[in-house]
Protein backbone atom coordinates (compact mmCIF):
# COMPACT_ATOMS: atom_id res chain seq x y z
CA UNK A 1 0.00 0.00 0.00
CA UNK A 2 2.64 2.50 1.13
CA UNK A 3 4.81 1.48 -1.69
CA UNK A 4 2.10 2.39 -4.23
CA UNK A 5 1.49 5.75 -2.53
CA UNK A 6 5.16 6.63 -2.66
CA UNK A 7 5.38 5.58 -6.22
CA UNK A 8 2.46 7.73 -7.33
CA UNK A 9 3.79 10.70 -5.33
CA UNK A 10 7.10 10.27 -7.12
CA UNK A 11 5.33 10.42 -10.46
CA UNK A 12 3.47 13.60 -9.46
CA UNK A 13 6.65 15.17 -8.17
CA UNK A 14 8.74 14.44 -11.23
CA UNK A 15 6.09 16.00 -13.48
CA UNK A 16 5.61 19.00 -11.15
CA UNK A 17 9.33 19.64 -10.84
CA UNK A 18 10.04 19.12 -14.49
CA UNK A 19 11.12 22.09 -16.54
CA UNK A 20 10.63 20.32 -19.86
CA UNK A 21 7.26 21.65 -21.01
CA UNK A 22 6.22 25.28 -21.11
CA UNK A 23 2.80 24.45 -22.58
CA UNK A 24 2.32 20.77 -23.29
CA UNK A 25 -1.15 21.39 -24.76
CA UNK A 26 0.49 23.06 -27.75
CA UNK A 27 1.39 19.54 -28.91
CA UNK A 28 -2.10 18.09 -28.50
CA UNK A 29 -3.97 17.09 -31.66
CA UNK A 30 -6.83 19.57 -31.04
CA UNK A 31 -4.62 22.60 -30.68
CA UNK A 32 -4.79 24.91 -33.69
CA UNK A 33 -1.51 26.83 -33.92
CA UNK A 34 -1.24 30.44 -35.09
CA UNK A 35 1.15 29.41 -37.86
CA UNK A 36 0.67 26.47 -40.22
CA UNK A 37 3.89 26.18 -42.22
CA UNK A 38 3.73 24.65 -45.71
CA UNK A 39 0.00 25.00 -46.01
CA UNK A 40 -0.08 28.51 -47.41
CA UNK A 41 -1.49 27.50 -50.79
CA UNK A 42 -4.31 25.41 -49.22
CA UNK A 43 -5.13 28.23 -46.77
CA UNK A 44 -5.23 30.77 -49.61
CA UNK A 45 -7.37 28.49 -51.76
CA UNK A 46 -9.92 27.69 -49.03
CA UNK A 47 -9.89 31.30 -47.82
CA UNK A 48 -10.49 32.51 -51.39
CA UNK A 49 -13.47 30.18 -51.84
CA UNK A 50 -15.06 31.02 -48.48
CA UNK A 51 -14.40 34.77 -48.79
CA UNK A 52 -17.59 35.06 -50.88
CA UNK A 53 -19.48 34.54 -47.63
CA UNK A 54 -18.19 37.92 -46.45
CA UNK A 55 -20.14 39.54 -49.28
CA UNK A 56 -23.23 37.59 -48.30
CA UNK A 57 -23.08 35.10 -51.18
CA UNK A 58 -22.89 31.33 -51.03
CA UNK A 59 -19.38 29.91 -51.39
CA UNK A 60 -18.94 26.85 -53.63
CA UNK A 61 -18.98 23.43 -51.97
CA UNK A 62 -15.51 22.17 -51.23
CA UNK A 63 -14.11 18.66 -51.23
CA UNK A 64 -10.85 18.26 -49.35
CA UNK A 65 -8.72 15.17 -49.40
CA UNK A 66 -5.29 14.02 -48.35
CA UNK A 67 -3.74 11.30 -46.24
CA UNK A 68 -4.00 11.30 -42.48
CA UNK A 69 -2.08 13.99 -40.60
CA UNK A 70 -1.67 16.31 -43.58
CA UNK A 71 -3.36 19.27 -41.89
CA UNK A 72 -6.88 19.06 -43.38
CA UNK A 73 -8.72 19.56 -40.10
CA UNK A 74 -6.24 22.14 -38.77
CA UNK A 75 -6.35 24.26 -41.94
CA UNK A 76 -10.16 24.11 -42.23
CA UNK A 77 -10.70 25.13 -38.59
CA UNK A 78 -8.05 27.83 -38.89
CA UNK A 79 -9.67 29.38 -41.99
CA UNK A 80 -13.20 29.14 -40.55
CA UNK A 81 -12.19 30.86 -37.32
CA UNK A 82 -10.61 33.72 -39.23
CA UNK A 83 -13.61 33.94 -41.54
CA UNK A 84 -16.10 34.23 -38.69
CA UNK A 85 -13.95 36.84 -36.96
CA UNK A 86 -13.81 38.88 -40.15
CA UNK A 87 -17.55 38.45 -40.67
CA UNK A 88 -18.22 39.80 -37.18
CA UNK A 89 -15.98 42.76 -37.91
CA UNK A 90 -17.89 43.48 -41.13
CA UNK A 91 -21.25 42.72 -39.54
CA UNK A 92 -22.14 40.00 -42.03
CA UNK A 93 -24.06 36.86 -40.99
CA UNK A 94 -21.70 33.88 -41.36
CA UNK A 95 -21.96 30.77 -39.19
CA UNK A 96 -20.55 27.30 -39.42
CA UNK A 97 -21.13 23.84 -38.01
CA UNK A 98 -18.10 21.58 -37.62
CA UNK A 99 -19.02 17.92 -37.46
CA UNK A 100 -16.67 15.01 -37.01
CA UNK A 101 -18.50 12.13 -38.67
CA UNK A 102 -16.50 9.52 -36.81
CA UNK A 103 -17.90 10.83 -33.53
CA UNK A 104 -21.32 11.80 -34.88
CA UNK A 105 -21.65 8.63 -36.85
CA UNK A 106 -25.34 8.49 -37.82
CA UNK A 107 -27.41 10.80 -40.04
CA UNK A 108 -29.47 11.68 -36.94
CA UNK A 109 -26.39 12.78 -34.97
CA UNK A 110 -25.10 14.81 -37.91
CA UNK A 111 -28.41 16.65 -38.25
CA UNK A 112 -28.63 17.13 -34.48
CA UNK A 113 -25.16 18.73 -34.49
CA UNK A 114 -26.16 21.02 -37.36
CA UNK A 115 -29.30 22.01 -35.45
CA UNK A 116 -27.22 22.73 -32.36
CA UNK A 117 -24.87 25.02 -34.31
CA UNK A 118 -27.97 26.99 -35.32
CA UNK A 119 -29.03 27.21 -31.70
CA UNK A 120 -31.85 24.66 -32.03
CA UNK A 121 -32.04 22.07 -29.27
CA UNK A 122 -32.67 18.52 -30.40
CA UNK A 123 -32.99 15.53 -28.06
CA UNK A 124 -30.27 12.88 -28.24
CA UNK A 125 -32.76 10.44 -29.82
CA UNK A 126 -36.48 10.28 -30.29
CA UNK A 127 -37.32 12.57 -33.19
CA UNK A 128 -37.56 11.33 -36.76
CA UNK A 129 -34.85 12.44 -39.19
CA UNK A 130 -37.52 14.26 -41.19
CA UNK A 131 -38.53 16.23 -38.09
CA UNK A 132 -34.95 17.28 -37.29
CA UNK A 133 -34.52 18.33 -40.92
CA UNK A 134 -37.72 20.40 -40.73
CA UNK A 135 -36.47 22.14 -37.60
CA UNK A 136 -33.16 22.92 -39.28
CA UNK A 137 -34.98 24.45 -42.26
CA UNK A 138 -37.06 26.55 -39.93
CA UNK A 139 -33.94 27.68 -38.08
CA UNK A 140 -32.15 28.52 -41.33
CA UNK A 141 -35.14 30.50 -42.55
CA UNK A 142 -35.00 32.66 -39.45
CA UNK A 143 -31.23 33.05 -39.68
CA UNK A 144 -31.02 34.08 -43.35
CA UNK A 145 -27.21 34.28 -43.48
CA UNK A 146 -24.45 32.11 -44.95
CA UNK A 147 -24.15 28.75 -43.21
CA UNK A 148 -21.14 26.49 -43.79
CA UNK A 149 -21.36 22.83 -42.82
CA UNK A 150 -18.08 20.97 -42.39
CA UNK A 151 -18.31 17.18 -42.52
CA UNK A 152 -14.91 15.95 -41.38
CA UNK A 153 -13.85 12.29 -41.71
CA UNK A 154 -16.85 11.87 -43.97
CA UNK A 155 -15.79 8.40 -45.16
CA UNK A 156 -16.67 6.78 -41.84
CA UNK A 157 -20.28 7.93 -42.21
CA UNK A 158 -20.76 7.29 -45.93
CA UNK A 159 -19.27 3.82 -45.91
CA UNK A 160 -21.64 2.69 -43.19
CA UNK A 161 -24.75 4.73 -43.79
CA UNK A 162 -24.68 5.69 -47.50
CA UNK A 163 -24.81 9.14 -49.04
CA UNK A 164 -28.51 10.05 -48.49
CA UNK A 165 -27.56 12.59 -45.86
CA UNK A 166 -25.36 14.46 -48.35
CA UNK A 167 -28.14 14.46 -50.86
CA UNK A 168 -30.45 15.97 -48.24
CA UNK A 169 -27.95 18.63 -47.19
CA UNK A 170 -27.20 19.62 -50.78
CA UNK A 171 -30.90 20.13 -51.38
CA UNK A 172 -31.35 22.63 -48.55
CA UNK A 173 -30.69 25.51 -50.95
CA UNK A 174 -33.57 24.36 -53.15
CA UNK A 175 -36.17 24.27 -50.40
CA UNK A 176 -37.43 27.76 -51.24
CA UNK A 177 -36.08 29.43 -48.11
CA UNK A 178 -33.77 32.37 -47.93
CA UNK A 179 -30.53 30.71 -46.99
CA UNK A 180 -27.09 29.99 -48.34
CA UNK A 181 -25.70 26.66 -47.24
CA UNK A 182 -22.27 25.42 -48.34
CA UNK A 183 -20.68 22.09 -47.60
CA UNK A 184 -17.04 21.34 -46.90
CA UNK A 185 -16.40 17.60 -47.00
CA UNK A 186 -13.11 16.23 -45.71
CA UNK A 187 -11.77 12.72 -46.15
CA UNK A 188 -8.54 10.79 -46.21
CA UNK A 189 -9.98 8.28 -48.63
CA UNK A 190 -9.12 9.42 -52.13
CA UNK A 191 -11.65 6.99 -53.61
CA UNK A 192 -14.60 8.38 -51.66
CA UNK A 193 -15.79 10.69 -54.46
CA UNK A 194 -15.98 7.69 -56.80
CA UNK A 195 -18.47 5.80 -54.63
CA UNK A 196 -20.88 8.73 -54.33
CA UNK A 197 -24.04 9.13 -56.38
CA UNK A 198 -23.05 11.07 -59.55
CA UNK A 199 -25.38 14.00 -58.69
CA UNK A 200 -23.91 14.29 -55.21
CA UNK A 201 -20.41 13.97 -56.63
CA UNK A 202 -20.75 16.81 -59.11
CA UNK A 203 -22.18 19.25 -56.55
CA UNK A 204 -19.69 18.32 -53.88
CA UNK A 205 -16.66 18.44 -56.08
CA UNK A 206 -17.28 22.06 -57.22
CA UNK A 207 -13.96 22.91 -55.62
CA UNK A 208 -11.33 20.33 -54.72
CA UNK A 209 -8.31 20.90 -52.54
CA UNK A 210 -5.60 18.29 -52.16
CA UNK A 211 -3.33 18.06 -49.13
CA UNK A 212 -0.10 16.27 -50.09
CA UNK A 213 1.95 14.47 -47.42
CA UNK A 214 4.73 16.46 -45.79
CA UNK A 215 8.37 15.63 -46.43
CA UNK A 216 10.98 15.47 -43.66
CA UNK A 217 12.07 19.10 -44.13
CA UNK A 218 8.51 20.38 -43.97
CA UNK A 219 7.81 18.32 -40.86
CA UNK A 220 10.93 19.81 -39.32
CA UNK A 221 9.56 23.34 -39.79
CA UNK A 222 6.18 22.36 -38.40
CA UNK A 223 7.81 20.83 -35.32
CA UNK A 224 10.11 23.82 -34.83
CA UNK A 225 7.17 26.22 -34.62
CA UNK A 226 5.15 23.99 -32.32
CA UNK A 227 8.17 23.21 -30.13
CA UNK A 228 8.74 26.91 -29.48
CA UNK A 229 5.32 27.11 -27.87
CA UNK A 230 5.45 23.75 -26.13
CA UNK A 231 8.95 23.43 -24.63
CA UNK A 232 11.09 25.63 -22.44
CA UNK A 233 14.12 27.15 -24.18
CA UNK A 234 17.16 24.94 -24.58
CA UNK A 235 15.39 21.76 -23.46
CA UNK A 236 15.49 19.93 -26.81
CA UNK A 237 18.81 18.49 -27.89
CA UNK A 238 19.75 19.62 -31.36
CA UNK A 239 18.94 16.40 -33.23
CA UNK A 240 15.61 15.71 -31.57
CA UNK A 241 13.39 17.58 -34.06
CA UNK A 242 15.17 16.30 -37.19
CA UNK A 243 14.88 12.75 -35.84
CA UNK A 244 11.14 13.05 -35.12
CA UNK A 245 10.64 14.54 -38.60
CA UNK A 246 12.68 11.81 -40.28
CA UNK A 247 10.86 8.99 -38.46
CA UNK A 248 7.43 10.42 -39.35
CA UNK A 249 8.45 11.09 -42.96
CA UNK A 250 9.59 7.47 -43.32
CA UNK A 251 5.96 6.41 -43.03
CA UNK A 252 3.94 8.90 -45.04
CA UNK A 253 4.63 12.41 -43.82
CA UNK A 254 2.02 12.50 -41.07
CA UNK A 255 2.34 15.64 -38.92
CA UNK A 256 0.24 14.07 -36.15
CA UNK A 257 2.71 11.23 -35.90
CA UNK A 258 5.66 13.66 -35.77
CA UNK A 259 4.00 15.74 -33.03
CA UNK A 260 3.10 12.63 -31.03
CA UNK A 261 6.71 11.49 -31.17
CA UNK A 262 7.91 14.84 -29.88
CA UNK A 263 5.28 14.98 -27.12
CA UNK A 264 5.87 11.41 -25.94
CA UNK A 265 9.67 11.94 -26.04
CA UNK A 266 9.14 14.98 -23.76
CA UNK A 267 6.94 12.96 -21.43
CA UNK A 268 9.51 10.18 -21.18
CA UNK A 269 12.23 12.75 -20.40
CA UNK A 270 9.94 14.13 -17.69
CA UNK A 271 9.31 10.71 -16.17
CA UNK A 272 13.04 10.02 -16.13
CA UNK A 273 13.70 13.32 -14.34
CA UNK A 274 15.92 14.39 -17.20
CA UNK A 275 16.34 18.11 -17.85
CA UNK A 276 16.82 17.58 -21.59
CA UNK A 277 14.97 15.68 -24.29
CA UNK A 278 17.44 13.52 -26.20
CA UNK A 279 17.40 11.27 -29.28
CA UNK A 280 17.27 8.29 -26.91
CA UNK A 281 13.96 9.61 -25.61
CA UNK A 282 12.67 9.90 -29.18
CA UNK A 283 13.65 6.30 -29.90
CA UNK A 284 11.86 5.14 -26.76
CA UNK A 285 8.84 7.22 -27.77
CA UNK A 286 8.88 5.57 -31.18
CA UNK A 287 8.67 2.06 -29.76
CA UNK A 288 6.07 3.10 -27.16
CA UNK A 289 3.81 4.55 -29.85
CA UNK A 290 4.39 1.56 -32.12
CA UNK A 291 3.45 -0.75 -29.28
CA UNK A 292 0.27 1.16 -28.46
CA UNK A 293 -0.84 1.26 -32.07
CA UNK A 294 -0.33 -2.49 -32.47
CA UNK A 295 -2.17 -3.16 -29.21
CA UNK A 296 -5.11 -1.05 -30.33
CA UNK A 297 -5.26 -2.68 -33.74
CA UNK A 298 -5.20 -6.21 -32.30
CA UNK A 299 -7.73 -5.46 -29.57
CA UNK A 300 -10.19 -4.01 -32.06
CA UNK A 301 -10.02 -7.04 -34.39
CA UNK A 302 -13.21 -9.07 -34.80
CA UNK A 303 -13.35 -12.35 -32.87
CA UNK A 304 -12.59 -14.63 -35.85
CA UNK A 305 -9.51 -12.58 -36.79
CA UNK A 306 -8.27 -12.85 -33.20
CA UNK A 307 -8.62 -16.63 -33.34
CA UNK A 308 -6.66 -16.75 -36.61
CA UNK A 309 -3.92 -14.56 -35.17
CA UNK A 310 -3.79 -16.71 -32.08
CA UNK A 311 -3.47 -19.83 -34.26
CA UNK A 312 -0.49 -18.23 -36.06
CA UNK A 313 1.15 -17.40 -32.71
CA UNK A 314 0.70 -20.99 -31.48
CA UNK A 315 2.25 -22.37 -34.67
CA UNK A 316 5.17 -20.01 -34.29
CA UNK A 317 5.66 -21.03 -30.66
CA UNK A 318 5.74 -24.69 -31.78
CA UNK A 319 8.41 -23.72 -34.26
CA UNK A 320 6.43 -24.83 -37.30
CA UNK A 321 8.26 -23.64 -40.42
CA UNK A 322 7.03 -22.51 -42.84
CA UNK A 323 3.57 -21.68 -41.52
CA UNK A 324 1.07 -22.27 -44.34
CA UNK A 325 -2.64 -21.52 -44.72
CA UNK A 326 -3.34 -25.25 -44.23
CA UNK A 327 -1.54 -25.33 -40.85
CA UNK A 328 -3.34 -22.22 -39.72
CA UNK A 329 -6.71 -23.62 -40.70
CA UNK A 330 -6.24 -26.84 -38.76
CA UNK A 331 -5.13 -25.04 -35.56
CA UNK A 332 -7.92 -22.52 -36.07
CA UNK A 333 -10.63 -25.21 -36.26
CA UNK A 334 -9.30 -26.81 -33.06
CA UNK A 335 -9.35 -23.47 -31.26
CA UNK A 336 -12.92 -22.85 -32.40
CA UNK A 337 -13.94 -26.20 -30.90
CA UNK A 338 -12.23 -25.45 -27.57
CA UNK A 339 -13.95 -22.11 -27.16
CA UNK A 340 -17.24 -23.18 -28.70
CA UNK A 341 -17.30 -20.80 -31.66
CA UNK A 342 -18.50 -21.89 -35.10
CA UNK A 343 -15.78 -22.32 -37.72
CA UNK A 344 -15.58 -20.31 -40.92
CA UNK A 345 -14.61 -21.88 -44.25
CA UNK A 346 -10.98 -22.05 -45.35
CA UNK A 347 -11.79 -19.46 -47.99
CA UNK A 348 -12.93 -16.96 -45.34
CA UNK A 349 -9.84 -17.68 -43.29
CA UNK A 350 -7.73 -16.87 -46.34
CA UNK A 351 -9.50 -13.49 -46.53
CA UNK A 352 -8.81 -12.86 -42.86
CA UNK A 353 -5.14 -13.71 -43.40
CA UNK A 354 -5.05 -11.10 -46.19
CA UNK A 355 -6.63 -8.52 -43.89
CA UNK A 356 -4.07 -9.21 -41.16
CA UNK A 357 -1.40 -8.75 -43.82
CA UNK A 358 -2.90 -5.40 -44.90
CA UNK A 359 -2.88 -4.26 -41.29
CA UNK A 360 0.84 -5.05 -41.21
CA UNK A 361 0.52 -7.56 -38.35
CA UNK A 362 1.73 -10.47 -40.46
CA UNK A 363 3.21 -10.93 -43.88
CA UNK A 364 1.60 -13.57 -46.09
CA UNK A 365 3.64 -14.39 -49.15
CA UNK A 366 2.22 -16.58 -51.92
CA UNK A 367 4.59 -19.43 -52.86
CA UNK A 368 4.24 -22.15 -55.44
CA UNK A 369 4.42 -25.78 -54.30
CA UNK A 370 4.79 -27.27 -57.78
CA UNK A 371 2.04 -29.76 -58.54
CA UNK A 372 0.46 -29.18 -55.11
CA UNK A 373 -0.62 -25.73 -56.22
CA UNK A 374 0.07 -22.54 -54.32
CA UNK A 375 -0.09 -21.67 -50.68
CA UNK A 376 0.73 -18.73 -48.51
CA UNK A 377 3.63 -18.62 -46.15
CA UNK A 378 2.86 -16.56 -43.10
CA UNK A 379 5.25 -14.72 -40.81
CA UNK A 380 4.56 -12.47 -37.83
CA UNK A 381 5.55 -8.91 -38.65
CA UNK A 382 5.44 -7.17 -35.29
CA UNK A 383 7.00 -7.74 -31.91
CA UNK A 384 5.38 -11.02 -30.86
CA UNK A 385 5.43 -10.01 -27.17
CA UNK A 386 2.96 -7.27 -28.05
CA UNK A 387 0.67 -9.77 -29.76
CA UNK A 388 0.84 -12.07 -26.76
CA UNK A 389 -0.08 -9.16 -24.51
CA UNK A 390 -2.98 -8.05 -26.73
CA UNK A 391 -4.37 -11.57 -26.88
CA UNK A 392 -3.65 -12.51 -23.30
CA UNK A 393 -7.28 -12.75 -22.13
CA UNK A 394 -7.83 -15.24 -24.79
CA UNK A 395 -4.75 -17.26 -24.46
CA UNK A 396 -5.67 -18.18 -20.90
CA UNK A 397 -8.90 -19.80 -22.17
CA UNK A 398 -7.25 -21.88 -24.83
CA UNK A 399 -3.97 -22.98 -23.30
N1 LIG B 1 1.26 22.79 -41.37
C1 LIG B 1 1.09 22.49 -40.09
N2 LIG B 1 1.62 23.26 -39.13
C2 LIG B 1 1.47 22.98 -37.81
N3 LIG B 1 0.79 21.92 -37.36
C3 LIG B 1 0.23 21.10 -38.29
C4 LIG B 1 0.34 21.34 -39.68
N4 LIG B 1 -0.29 20.36 -40.34
C5 LIG B 1 -0.79 19.54 -39.41
N5 LIG B 1 -0.49 19.99 -38.18
C6 LIG B 1 -0.83 19.35 -36.92
O1 LIG B 1 -0.74 17.96 -37.10
C7 LIG B 1 -1.82 17.29 -36.47
C8 LIG B 1 -2.63 16.56 -37.49
O2 LIG B 1 -3.21 17.47 -38.41
P1 LIG B 1 -4.75 17.36 -38.84
O3 LIG B 1 -5.54 16.89 -37.68
O4 LIG B 1 -5.14 18.65 -39.44
O5 LIG B 1 -4.63 16.22 -39.91
P2 LIG B 1 -5.75 15.65 -40.90
O6 LIG B 1 -5.24 15.85 -42.29
O7 LIG B 1 -7.06 16.24 -40.54
O8 LIG B 1 -5.68 14.10 -40.56
P3 LIG B 1 -6.88 13.00 -40.53
O9 LIG B 1 -7.15 12.63 -41.97
O10 LIG B 1 -6.28 11.85 -39.80
O11 LIG B 1 -8.04 13.62 -39.85
C9 LIG B 1 -2.61 18.37 -35.74
O12 LIG B 1 -2.13 18.44 -34.42
C10 LIG B 1 -2.27 19.63 -36.50
O13 LIG B 1 -2.35 20.76 -35.67
MG1 LIG C 1 -8.72 15.43 -39.60
Tab-separated table of C-alpha atoms in Angstrom, residues 34-188:
chain	number	residue	atom	x	y	z
A	34	UNK	CA	-1.238	30.437	-35.095
A	35	UNK	CA	1.154	29.411	-37.855
A	36	UNK	CA	0.668	26.465	-40.216
A	37	UNK	CA	3.889	26.183	-42.221
A	38	UNK	CA	3.731	24.654	-45.714
A	39	UNK	CA	-0.003	24.998	-46.014
A	40	UNK	CA	-0.083	28.507	-47.411
A	41	UNK	CA	-1.489	27.504	-50.792
A	42	UNK	CA	-4.309	25.415	-49.218
A	43	UNK	CA	-5.134	28.234	-46.773
A	44	UNK	CA	-5.235	30.771	-49.609
A	45	UNK	CA	-7.372	28.489	-51.759
A	46	UNK	CA	-9.923	27.689	-49.030
A	47	UNK	CA	-9.886	31.301	-47.817
A	48	UNK	CA	-10.491	32.510	-51.389
A	49	UNK	CA	-13.471	30.185	-51.836
A	50	UNK	CA	-15.057	31.017	-48.481
A	51	UNK	CA	-14.402	34.773	-48.786
A	52	UNK	CA	-17.592	35.061	-50.876
A	53	UNK	CA	-19.481	34.543	-47.633
A	54	UNK	CA	-18.188	37.925	-46.452
A	55	UNK	CA	-20.136	39.539	-49.282
A	56	UNK	CA	-23.235	37.592	-48.295
A	57	UNK	CA	-23.082	35.099	-51.177
A	58	UNK	CA	-22.894	31.327	-51.027
A	59	UNK	CA	-19.382	29.914	-51.385
A	60	UNK	CA	-18.938	26.851	-53.627
A	61	UNK	CA	-18.979	23.429	-51.969
A	62	UNK	CA	-15.508	22.167	-51.228
A	63	UNK	CA	-14.112	18.657	-51.235
A	64	UNK	CA	-10.852	18.263	-49.350
A	65	UNK	CA	-8.721	15.169	-49.404
A	66	UNK	CA	-5.290	14.023	-48.350
A	67	UNK	CA	-3.737	11.300	-46.238
A	68	UNK	CA	-4.001	11.301	-42.477
A	69	UNK	CA	-2.075	13.985	-40.597
A	70	UNK	CA	-1.667	16.308	-43.580
A	71	UNK	CA	-3.364	19.266	-41.894
A	72	UNK	CA	-6.880	19.061	-43.385
A	73	UNK	CA	-8.718	19.564	-40.102
A	74	UNK	CA	-6.242	22.135	-38.766
A	75	UNK	CA	-6.354	24.260	-41.941
A	76	UNK	CA	-10.157	24.106	-42.225
A	77	UNK	CA	-10.697	25.134	-38.595
A	78	UNK	CA	-8.046	27.830	-38.894
A	79	UNK	CA	-9.665	29.375	-41.990
A	80	UNK	CA	-13.202	29.141	-40.554
A	81	UNK	CA	-12.194	30.855	-37.324
A	82	UNK	CA	-10.611	33.720	-39.235
A	83	UNK	CA	-13.607	33.935	-41.538
A	84	UNK	CA	-16.101	34.235	-38.691
A	85	UNK	CA	-13.945	36.844	-36.955
A	86	UNK	CA	-13.807	38.881	-40.146
A	87	UNK	CA	-17.547	38.446	-40.671
A	88	UNK	CA	-18.224	39.797	-37.184
A	89	UNK	CA	-15.984	42.761	-37.908
A	90	UNK	CA	-17.890	43.479	-41.127
A	91	UNK	CA	-21.247	42.724	-39.540
A	92	UNK	CA	-22.143	39.997	-42.031
A	93	UNK	CA	-24.056	36.861	-40.987
A	94	UNK	CA	-21.705	33.881	-41.360
A	95	UNK	CA	-21.962	30.770	-39.187
A	96	UNK	CA	-20.551	27.296	-39.419
A	97	UNK	CA	-21.129	23.837	-38.008
A	98	UNK	CA	-18.099	21.579	-37.622
A	99	UNK	CA	-19.023	17.918	-37.463
A	100	UNK	CA	-16.669	15.013	-37.009
A	101	UNK	CA	-18.496	12.130	-38.671
A	102	UNK	CA	-16.496	9.516	-36.811
A	103	UNK	CA	-17.901	10.833	-33.530
A	104	UNK	CA	-21.324	11.799	-34.881
A	105	UNK	CA	-21.653	8.626	-36.854
A	106	UNK	CA	-25.337	8.491	-37.817
A	107	UNK	CA	-27.406	10.805	-40.041
A	108	UNK	CA	-29.466	11.685	-36.944
A	109	UNK	CA	-26.392	12.778	-34.971
A	110	UNK	CA	-25.096	14.813	-37.908
A	111	UNK	CA	-28.412	16.645	-38.247
A	112	UNK	CA	-28.630	17.133	-34.478
A	113	UNK	CA	-25.155	18.733	-34.494
A	114	UNK	CA	-26.164	21.017	-37.361
A	115	UNK	CA	-29.299	22.012	-35.452
A	116	UNK	CA	-27.222	22.735	-32.363
A	117	UNK	CA	-24.871	25.021	-34.314
A	118	UNK	CA	-27.968	26.987	-35.320
A	119	UNK	CA	-29.027	27.211	-31.698
A	120	UNK	CA	-31.847	24.662	-32.025
A	121	UNK	CA	-32.038	22.068	-29.274
A	122	UNK	CA	-32.668	18.524	-30.401
A	123	UNK	CA	-32.994	15.528	-28.056
A	124	UNK	CA	-30.273	12.876	-28.243
A	125	UNK	CA	-32.763	10.443	-29.821
A	126	UNK	CA	-36.480	10.278	-30.288
A	127	UNK	CA	-37.316	12.572	-33.192
A	128	UNK	CA	-37.558	11.329	-36.764
A	129	UNK	CA	-34.849	12.437	-39.186
A	130	UNK	CA	-37.522	14.260	-41.189
A	131	UNK	CA	-38.530	16.234	-38.089
A	132	UNK	CA	-34.947	17.281	-37.287
A	133	UNK	CA	-34.517	18.331	-40.919
A	134	UNK	CA	-37.720	20.403	-40.730
A	135	UNK	CA	-36.473	22.140	-37.597
A	136	UNK	CA	-33.161	22.917	-39.283
A	137	UNK	CA	-34.979	24.446	-42.263
A	138	UNK	CA	-37.064	26.551	-39.925
A	139	UNK	CA	-33.940	27.680	-38.083
A	140	UNK	CA	-32.148	28.524	-41.327
A	141	UNK	CA	-35.141	30.499	-42.545
A	142	UNK	CA	-34.999	32.662	-39.453
A	143	UNK	CA	-31.233	33.051	-39.682
A	144	UNK	CA	-31.017	34.076	-43.352
A	145	UNK	CA	-27.209	34.279	-43.483
A	146	UNK	CA	-24.452	32.109	-44.954
A	147	UNK	CA	-24.147	28.752	-43.213
A	148	UNK	CA	-21.145	26.492	-43.787
A	149	UNK	CA	-21.365	22.830	-42.824
A	150	UNK	CA	-18.078	20.966	-42.387
A	151	UNK	CA	-18.305	17.184	-42.524
A	152	UNK	CA	-14.908	15.953	-41.376
A	153	UNK	CA	-13.847	12.293	-41.707
A	154	UNK	CA	-16.848	11.870	-43.966
A	155	UNK	CA	-15.794	8.399	-45.165
A	156	UNK	CA	-16.671	6.776	-41.841
A	157	UNK	CA	-20.279	7.930	-42.207
A	158	UNK	CA	-20.758	7.294	-45.930
A	159	UNK	CA	-19.270	3.820	-45.907
A	160	UNK	CA	-21.642	2.692	-43.191
A	161	UNK	CA	-24.755	4.734	-43.795
A	162	UNK	CA	-24.677	5.686	-47.499
A	163	UNK	CA	-24.813	9.140	-49.041
A	164	UNK	CA	-28.508	10.049	-48.485
A	165	UNK	CA	-27.560	12.590	-45.859
A	166	UNK	CA	-25.356	14.457	-48.352
A	167	UNK	CA	-28.139	14.465	-50.855
A	168	UNK	CA	-30.454	15.974	-48.243
A	169	UNK	CA	-27.946	18.625	-47.194
A	170	UNK	CA	-27.196	19.616	-50.783
A	171	UNK	CA	-30.905	20.129	-51.384
A	172	UNK	CA	-31.346	22.633	-48.552
A	173	UNK	CA	-30.693	25.506	-50.953
A	174	UNK	CA	-33.568	24.360	-53.147
A	175	UNK	CA	-36.172	24.266	-50.402
A	176	UNK	CA	-37.430	27.762	-51.237
A	177	UNK	CA	-36.081	29.428	-48.110
A	178	UNK	CA	-33.774	32.371	-47.932
A	179	UNK	CA	-30.526	30.708	-46.987
A	180	UNK	CA	-27.086	29.989	-48.343
A	181	UNK	CA	-25.701	26.657	-47.236
A	182	UNK	CA	-22.270	25.418	-48.343
A	183	UNK	CA	-20.676	22.092	-47.595
A	184	UNK	CA	-17.041	21.342	-46.896
A	185	UNK	CA	-16.402	17.604	-47.001
A	186	UNK	CA	-13.109	16.232	-45.712
A	187	UNK	CA	-11.765	12.722	-46.149
A	188	UNK	CA	-8.535	10.790	-46.210
